[in-house]
């Protein structure tokens, strides 16, 4: 006959075995988190002809990204003629114009990825301040000259010029990045362009002892207008791609503070419609990091921007020859190195 004492012993034995089994289960090695322990990298489509979103997708993303660019551009502007040299027999002549140099600048940008249909907005600031200095000694064969800035014919021994261009531009874009094939991405965008462009130009004709002629010209302006364009990305593999951009804008531009020191000329304010064309082409490398929680891109390429109707001080005929010269184009071109960080 089982006594109460025997039941107590059996109960305690069962309890001890259950506790030991539970401890054994808790001490088992937990399965490892799959590698990577995060969401997957967005995959491209398996066939062409897609409008599938192609923007960067990082895990637990805030939907934001930042960019920074180093630019090294040359500013070429039409219309800054200095002096025309001739010999006695008028059989030889030379027109002396400005030389141009490359100058550094930068761009910074901030973007945000919306959930709505995978749209992206992006704001970029461009700062490029260029200063060109030029000096030339009159060749020995030149015995006469014609200034483009004065009716004076006093022969000089040296000609000096300085051109300063200060460009500060904001570009606002709304875009959608999408596949147009398995290895081709298009990102059409539209938006606004705005900013200020200030210019100053100084010309001196020097004799051996003094300044014969000096003229300082100045113009300030602001602009705003609609902008449209497209980014392209040709995927080459291993994170490399061939990237391009083409864009255009049509801007209302207001010129003011236009002056010329010679004869104390003050020019009336002027307004024009200024088209701007932009082109960018180069190679890009990008990769996800930290189990797809970050994404980094680096780009290097050639950039070109052409701005029409920028040399308004020439258009207003500060020339002594009274030539009917149209306002010249301002061309900016050179190196662009850009880094982008998505988080």
Coordinates of N, CA and C in Angstrom, one line a residue, residues 49 81 91 95 137 234-235 258 272 309 325 341:
X49 N 11.6 46.4 -69.3 CA 10.3 47.1 -69.5 C 9.6 47.4 -68.3
X81 N 36.4 91.7 -74.7 CA 37.5 92.0 -75.6 C 38.3 93.2 -75.0
X91 N 49.1 95.7 -92.0 CA 49.2 94.4 -92.6 C 49.2 93.3 -91.5
X95 N 44.0 90.8 -81.9 CA 43.0 91.1 -80.9 C 43.3 90.4 -79.6
X137 N 52.1 92.0 -72.3 CA 53.0 93.1 -72.8 C 52.8 93.4 -74.3
X234 N 23.5 53.5 -66.0 CA 23.7 52.3 -66.7 C 24.6 51.4 -65.8
X235 N 23.9 50.3 -65.3 CA 24.6 49.4 -64.3 C 25.6 48.5 -65.0
X258 N 24.3 98.1 -62.5 CA 25.2 98.0 -63.7 C 25.9 99.4 -63.9
X272 N 15.8 90.0 -68.7 CA 15.8 89.1 -69.8 C 15.3 87.7 -69.4
X309 N 22.7 85.0 -72.1 CA 22.4 86.4 -71.8 C 23.0 86.8 -70.4
X325 N 26.8 94.4 -80.2 CA 27.2 93.0 -79.8 C 26.1 92.5 -78.9
X341 N 25.4 59.9 -49.3 CA 25.3 59.0 -48.1 C 23.8 58.9 -47.8

